[in-house]
Amino acid sequence: MTQQYRITLLPGDGIGPEIMAIAVEVLNVIGQQFDLAFEFQEALVGGSAIDAEGEPLPAKTLEQCKTSDAVLLAAIGGYQWDTLPRHLRPETGLLALRSGLGLFANLRPAQILPQLIDASSLKREVVEGVDIMVVRELTGGIYFGQPRGVFATESGEQRGVNTMAYTESEIDRIGRVAFEAARKRRKQLCSVDKANVLEVSQLWRDRITALAAEYPDVELSHMYVDNAAMQLVRNPKQFDTIVTGNLFGDILSDAAAMLTGSIGMLPSASMGVAGTPGLFEPVHGSAPDIAGQDKANPLAQVLSAAMMLRYGLDQPAAADRIEQAVMQVLDQGYRTGDIWSENMTAVGCKGMGEALIKILQQ
């Protein structure tokens, strides 16, 4: 019996529409092979929504996402919107989307692919075998804490304020996601904080430590964020699963991403409570400098579609097939500009898509 899914597509800005088109082609082929029917609906978010609707997240986009089985996002942002007031910037729309869907957990894998080891800026012996999952809290912390804003002091000087705050329940729910993720991997969890100077981090450490009693099979360690940043570069293979707050996770997940050689290869999943749609997106930006030039790497978008199948729709076999096809296309030497090296076959966004489809149809 055919499984039917309603998927909201958010192509966004820059290279977004180009890479989304490849992901949709891949999903359509996979759907035929695994008896899955996808009803795709497009909606506006980010800069494209600002231009068309005057706001980065129109209410109708959020409502459409809420009634979907999953949401597939490409990329948002661009130079032309950087000077707008903060509440009108594309990134504000993304934060509102995460908040509106209750997506409190971001899962970002950083796995070095054997075919791309030499694309990393670090030595082969440092990155070979790296396989890290960063679990980042998404809807709390300093990005959402109150009070926030720029205020005038009594002397008339401007003072910027942001508040880093977490409740016990917010820490516990992201902690449980991380412990469960670690259970499915190598059963090692490193919690990253700044408990030596921040009270909010001390509460974070206390709650994660308390949760460990529920997961005796998972080895828990703690690390200050400055040391974690250093260790990711010095010895990344020591990490299995990392759990941390919104700000630290934003920074560390990008650092982990670059271990792999190209941020253009990495997907992510943002999840809420059971029964609500997840959001799946590549970790890279909208790359406006190459938009419309058929230079974009679509593989992170395709792998995000695979994460959607695995984590959002519970179709692991279909996800496996996509991931295998990506490995095969790399084995055959196809490379977009961001991952190209000597003796490889240079292709554009469409060419990479065609090579993927050919493999999937074999």
mmCIF file of N, CA, C and O in Angstrom, residues 39-85:
data_model
loop_
_atom_site.group_PDB
_atom_site.id
_atom_site.type_symbol
_atom_site.label_atom_id
_atom_site.label_comp_id
_atom_site.label_asym_id
_atom_site.label_seq_id
_atom_site.Cartn_x
_atom_site.Cartn_y
_atom_site.Cartn_z
ATOM 1 N N GLU A 39 3.190 14.631 -1.844
ATOM 2 C CA GLU A 39 2.458 15.816 -2.302
ATOM 3 C C GLU A 39 3.273 17.036 -1.883
ATOM 4 O O GLU A 39 3.342 17.383 -0.700
ATOM 5 N N PHE A 40 3.925 17.654 -2.858
ATOM 6 C CA PHE A 40 4.794 18.794 -2.572
ATOM 7 C C PHE A 40 4.015 20.106 -2.676
ATOM 8 O O PHE A 40 3.278 20.328 -3.634
ATOM 9 N N GLN A 41 4.215 20.971 -1.666
ATOM 10 C CA GLN A 41 3.628 22.307 -1.697
ATOM 11 C C GLN A 41 4.737 23.309 -1.398
ATOM 12 O O GLN A 41 5.463 23.145 -0.408
ATOM 13 N N GLU A 42 4.883 24.319 -2.243
ATOM 14 C CA GLU A 42 5.903 25.337 -1.999
ATOM 15 C C GLU A 42 5.329 26.487 -1.189
ATOM 16 O O GLU A 42 4.146 26.807 -1.276
ATOM 17 N N ALA A 43 6.193 27.129 -0.394
ATOM 18 C CA ALA A 43 5.795 28.301 0.376
ATOM 19 C C ALA A 43 7.000 29.237 0.482
ATOM 20 O O ALA A 43 8.139 28.845 0.221
ATOM 21 N N LEU A 44 6.719 30.467 0.862
ATOM 22 C CA LEU A 44 7.751 31.500 0.924
ATOM 23 C C LEU A 44 8.280 31.668 2.338
ATOM 24 O O LEU A 44 7.527 31.634 3.318
ATOM 25 N N VAL A 45 9.603 31.866 2.443
ATOM 26 C CA VAL A 45 10.238 32.206 3.708
ATOM 27 C C VAL A 45 11.523 32.961 3.389
ATOM 28 O O VAL A 45 12.092 32.813 2.310
ATOM 29 N N GLY A 46 11.971 33.781 4.323
ATOM 30 C CA GLY A 46 13.221 34.501 4.120
ATOM 31 C C GLY A 46 13.081 35.695 3.205
ATOM 32 O O GLY A 46 12.055 36.379 3.177
ATOM 33 N N GLY A 47 14.121 35.957 2.421
ATOM 34 C CA GLY A 47 14.135 37.116 1.544
ATOM 35 C C GLY A 47 13.042 37.099 0.498
ATOM 36 O O GLY A 47 12.439 38.140 0.197
ATOM 37 N N SER A 48 12.770 35.931 -0.061
ATOM 38 C CA SER A 48 11.712 35.843 -1.076
ATOM 39 C C SER A 48 10.363 36.217 -0.484
ATOM 40 O O SER A 48 9.520 36.833 -1.156
ATOM 41 N N ALA A 49 10.147 35.872 0.778
ATOM 42 C CA ALA A 49 8.896 36.233 1.451
ATOM 43 C C ALA A 49 8.843 37.735 1.746
ATOM 44 O O ALA A 49 7.788 38.366 1.641
ATOM 45 N N ILE A 50 9.998 38.293 2.100
ATOM 46 C CA ILE A 50 10.060 39.743 2.346
ATOM 47 C C ILE A 50 9.685 40.503 1.079
ATOM 48 O O ILE A 50 8.883 41.445 1.100
ATOM 49 N N ASP A 51 10.252 40.089 -0.044
ATOM 50 C CA ASP A 51 9.973 40.776 -1.311
ATOM 51 C C ASP A 51 8.515 40.630 -1.730
ATOM 52 O O ASP A 51 7.914 41.566 -2.265
ATOM 53 N N ALA A 52 7.938 39.464 -1.490
ATOM 54 C CA ALA A 52 6.572 39.207 -1.961
ATOM 55 C C ALA A 52 5.510 39.615 -0.957
ATOM 56 O O ALA A 52 4.428 40.094 -1.346
ATOM 57 N N GLU A 53 5.788 39.431 0.342
ATOM 58 C CA GLU A 53 4.764 39.620 1.366
ATOM 59 C C GLU A 53 5.109 40.705 2.389
ATOM 60 O O GLU A 53 4.281 41.049 3.225
ATOM 61 N N GLY A 54 6.355 41.189 2.364
ATOM 62 C CA GLY A 54 6.748 42.235 3.297
ATOM 63 C C GLY A 54 7.169 41.739 4.664
ATOM 64 O O GLY A 54 7.412 42.531 5.572
ATOM 65 N N GLU A 55 7.303 40.407 4.840
ATOM 66 C CA GLU A 55 7.735 39.845 6.117
ATOM 67 C C GLU A 55 8.437 38.516 5.857
ATOM 68 O O GLU A 55 8.138 37.827 4.877
ATOM 69 N N PRO A 56 9.393 38.148 6.737
ATOM 70 C CA PRO A 56 10.215 36.948 6.453
ATOM 71 C C PRO A 56 9.509 35.622 6.684
ATOM 72 O O PRO A 56 9.948 34.609 6.158
ATOM 73 N N LEU A 57 8.420 35.616 7.481
ATOM 74 C CA LEU A 57 7.662 34.383 7.672
ATOM 75 C C LEU A 57 6.173 34.713 7.650
ATOM 76 O O LEU A 57 5.576 34.991 8.695
ATOM 77 N N PRO A 58 5.556 34.686 6.482
ATOM 78 C CA PRO A 58 4.115 34.938 6.412
ATOM 79 C C PRO A 58 3.330 33.913 7.223
ATOM 80 O O PRO A 58 3.719 32.748 7.314
ATOM 81 N N ALA A 59 2.224 34.341 7.800
ATOM 82 C CA ALA A 59 1.402 33.444 8.626
ATOM 83 C C ALA A 59 0.953 32.223 7.840
ATOM 84 O O ALA A 59 0.897 31.108 8.377
ATOM 85 N N LYS A 60 0.657 32.399 6.555
ATOM 86 C CA LYS A 60 0.170 31.260 5.765
ATOM 87 C C LYS A 60 1.264 30.219 5.542
ATOM 88 O O LYS A 60 0.979 29.023 5.415
ATOM 89 N N THR A 61 2.542 30.659 5.519
ATOM 90 C CA THR A 61 3.640 29.697 5.413
ATOM 91 C C THR A 61 3.719 28.840 6.663
ATOM 92 O O THR A 61 3.830 27.606 6.590
ATOM 93 N N LEU A 62 3.663 29.473 7.822
ATOM 94 C CA LEU A 62 3.732 28.730 9.074
ATOM 95 C C LEU A 62 2.569 27.753 9.200
ATOM 96 O O LEU A 62 2.752 26.590 9.598
ATOM 97 N N GLU A 63 1.373 28.189 8.829
ATOM 98 C CA GLU A 63 0.203 27.311 8.923
ATOM 99 C C GLU A 63 0.333 26.123 7.985
ATOM 100 O O GLU A 63 -0.026 24.994 8.334
ATOM 101 N N GLN A 64 0.847 26.372 6.785
ATOM 102 C CA GLN A 64 1.033 25.273 5.832
ATOM 103 C C GLN A 64 2.050 24.272 6.367
ATOM 104 O O GLN A 64 1.866 23.054 6.253
ATOM 105 N N CYS A 65 3.127 24.782 6.973
ATOM 106 C CA CYS A 65 4.131 23.893 7.544
ATOM 107 C C CYS A 65 3.539 23.035 8.661
ATOM 108 O O CYS A 65 3.832 21.840 8.771
ATOM 109 N N LYS A 66 2.702 23.639 9.485
ATOM 110 C CA LYS A 66 2.113 22.914 10.620
ATOM 111 C C LYS A 66 1.224 21.759 10.169
ATOM 112 O O LYS A 66 1.082 20.759 10.890
ATOM 113 N N THR A 67 0.625 21.878 8.993
ATOM 114 C CA THR A 67 -0.274 20.822 8.508
ATOM 115 C C THR A 67 0.447 19.811 7.617
ATOM 116 O O THR A 67 -0.187 18.952 7.020
ATOM 117 N N SER A 68 1.761 19.897 7.537
ATOM 118 C CA SER A 68 2.550 18.988 6.709
ATOM 119 C C SER A 68 3.068 17.816 7.530
ATOM 120 O O SER A 68 3.082 17.859 8.756
ATOM 121 N N ASP A 69 3.518 16.794 6.831
ATOM 122 C CA ASP A 69 4.189 15.682 7.499
ATOM 123 C C ASP A 69 5.650 16.001 7.763
ATOM 124 O O ASP A 69 6.256 15.459 8.694
ATOM 125 N N ALA A 70 6.225 16.875 6.932
ATOM 126 C CA ALA A 70 7.608 17.310 7.111
ATOM 127 C C ALA A 70 7.828 18.568 6.285
ATOM 128 O O ALA A 70 7.074 18.851 5.344
ATOM 129 N N VAL A 71 8.873 19.295 6.642
ATOM 130 C CA VAL A 71 9.213 20.542 5.948
ATOM 131 C C VAL A 71 10.651 20.429 5.460
ATOM 132 O O VAL A 71 11.557 20.106 6.227
ATOM 133 N N LEU A 72 10.861 20.684 4.172
ATOM 134 C CA LEU A 72 12.191 20.651 3.572
ATOM 135 C C LEU A 72 12.566 22.071 3.167
ATOM 136 O O LEU A 72 11.902 22.682 2.331
ATOM 137 N N LEU A 73 13.616 22.586 3.793
ATOM 138 C CA LEU A 73 14.075 23.963 3.569
ATOM 139 C C LEU A 73 15.396 23.937 2.830
ATOM 140 O O LEU A 73 16.237 23.067 3.077
ATOM 141 N N ALA A 74 15.594 24.907 1.940
ATOM 142 C CA ALA A 74 16.873 24.999 1.220
ATOM 143 C C ALA A 74 17.800 26.003 1.912
ATOM 144 O O ALA A 74 18.635 25.630 2.724
ATOM 145 N N ALA A 75 17.641 27.277 1.628
ATOM 146 C CA ALA A 75 18.538 28.283 2.215
ATOM 147 C C ALA A 75 17.856 29.641 2.178
ATOM 148 O O ALA A 75 17.018 29.901 1.308
ATOM 149 N N ILE A 76 18.219 30.500 3.120
ATOM 150 C CA ILE A 76 17.649 31.845 3.155
ATOM 151 C C ILE A 76 18.747 32.886 3.310
ATOM 152 O O ILE A 76 19.851 32.575 3.740
ATOM 153 N N GLY A 77 18.403 34.131 2.953
ATOM 154 C CA GLY A 77 19.303 35.253 3.184
ATOM 155 C C GLY A 77 19.979 35.744 1.921
ATOM 156 O O GLY A 77 19.954 35.115 0.865
ATOM 157 N N GLY A 78 20.595 36.899 2.049
ATOM 158 C CA GLY A 78 21.299 37.526 0.937
ATOM 159 C C GLY A 78 21.670 38.945 1.294
ATOM 160 O O GLY A 78 21.094 39.562 2.194
ATOM 161 N N TYR A 79 22.641 39.482 0.556
ATOM 162 C CA TYR A 79 23.166 40.809 0.868
ATOM 163 C C TYR A 79 22.091 41.883 0.852
ATOM 164 O O TYR A 79 22.125 42.834 1.635
ATOM 165 N N GLN A 80 21.127 41.749 -0.045
ATOM 166 C CA GLN A 80 20.153 42.822 -0.230
ATOM 167 C C GLN A 80 19.218 43.008 0.953
ATOM 168 O O GLN A 80 18.539 44.027 1.054
ATOM 169 N N TRP A 81 19.190 42.033 1.856
ATOM 170 C CA TRP A 81 18.290 42.156 3.018
ATOM 171 C C TRP A 81 19.053 42.405 4.321
ATOM 172 O O TRP A 81 18.446 42.529 5.372
ATOM 173 N N ASP A 82 20.389 42.509 4.229
ATOM 174 C CA ASP A 82 21.201 42.627 5.445
ATOM 175 C C ASP A 82 21.011 43.950 6.181
ATOM 176 O O ASP A 82 21.312 44.040 7.374
ATOM 177 N N THR A 83 20.560 44.970 5.479
ATOM 178 C CA THR A 83 20.434 46.293 6.113
ATOM 179 C C THR A 83 19.016 46.571 6.614
ATOM 180 O O THR A 83 18.753 47.662 7.121
ATOM 181 N N LEU A 84 18.126 45.607 6.478
ATOM 182 C CA LEU A 84 16.761 45.799 6.969
ATOM 183 C C LEU A 84 16.742 45.772 8.498
ATOM 184 O O LEU A 84 17.650 45.218 9.131
ATOM 185 N N PRO A 85 15.707 46.361 9.114
ATOM 186 C CA PRO A 85 15.560 46.228 10.568
ATOM 187 C C PRO A 85 15.537 44.752 10.954
ATOM 188 O O PRO A 85 15.072 43.906 10.185
#
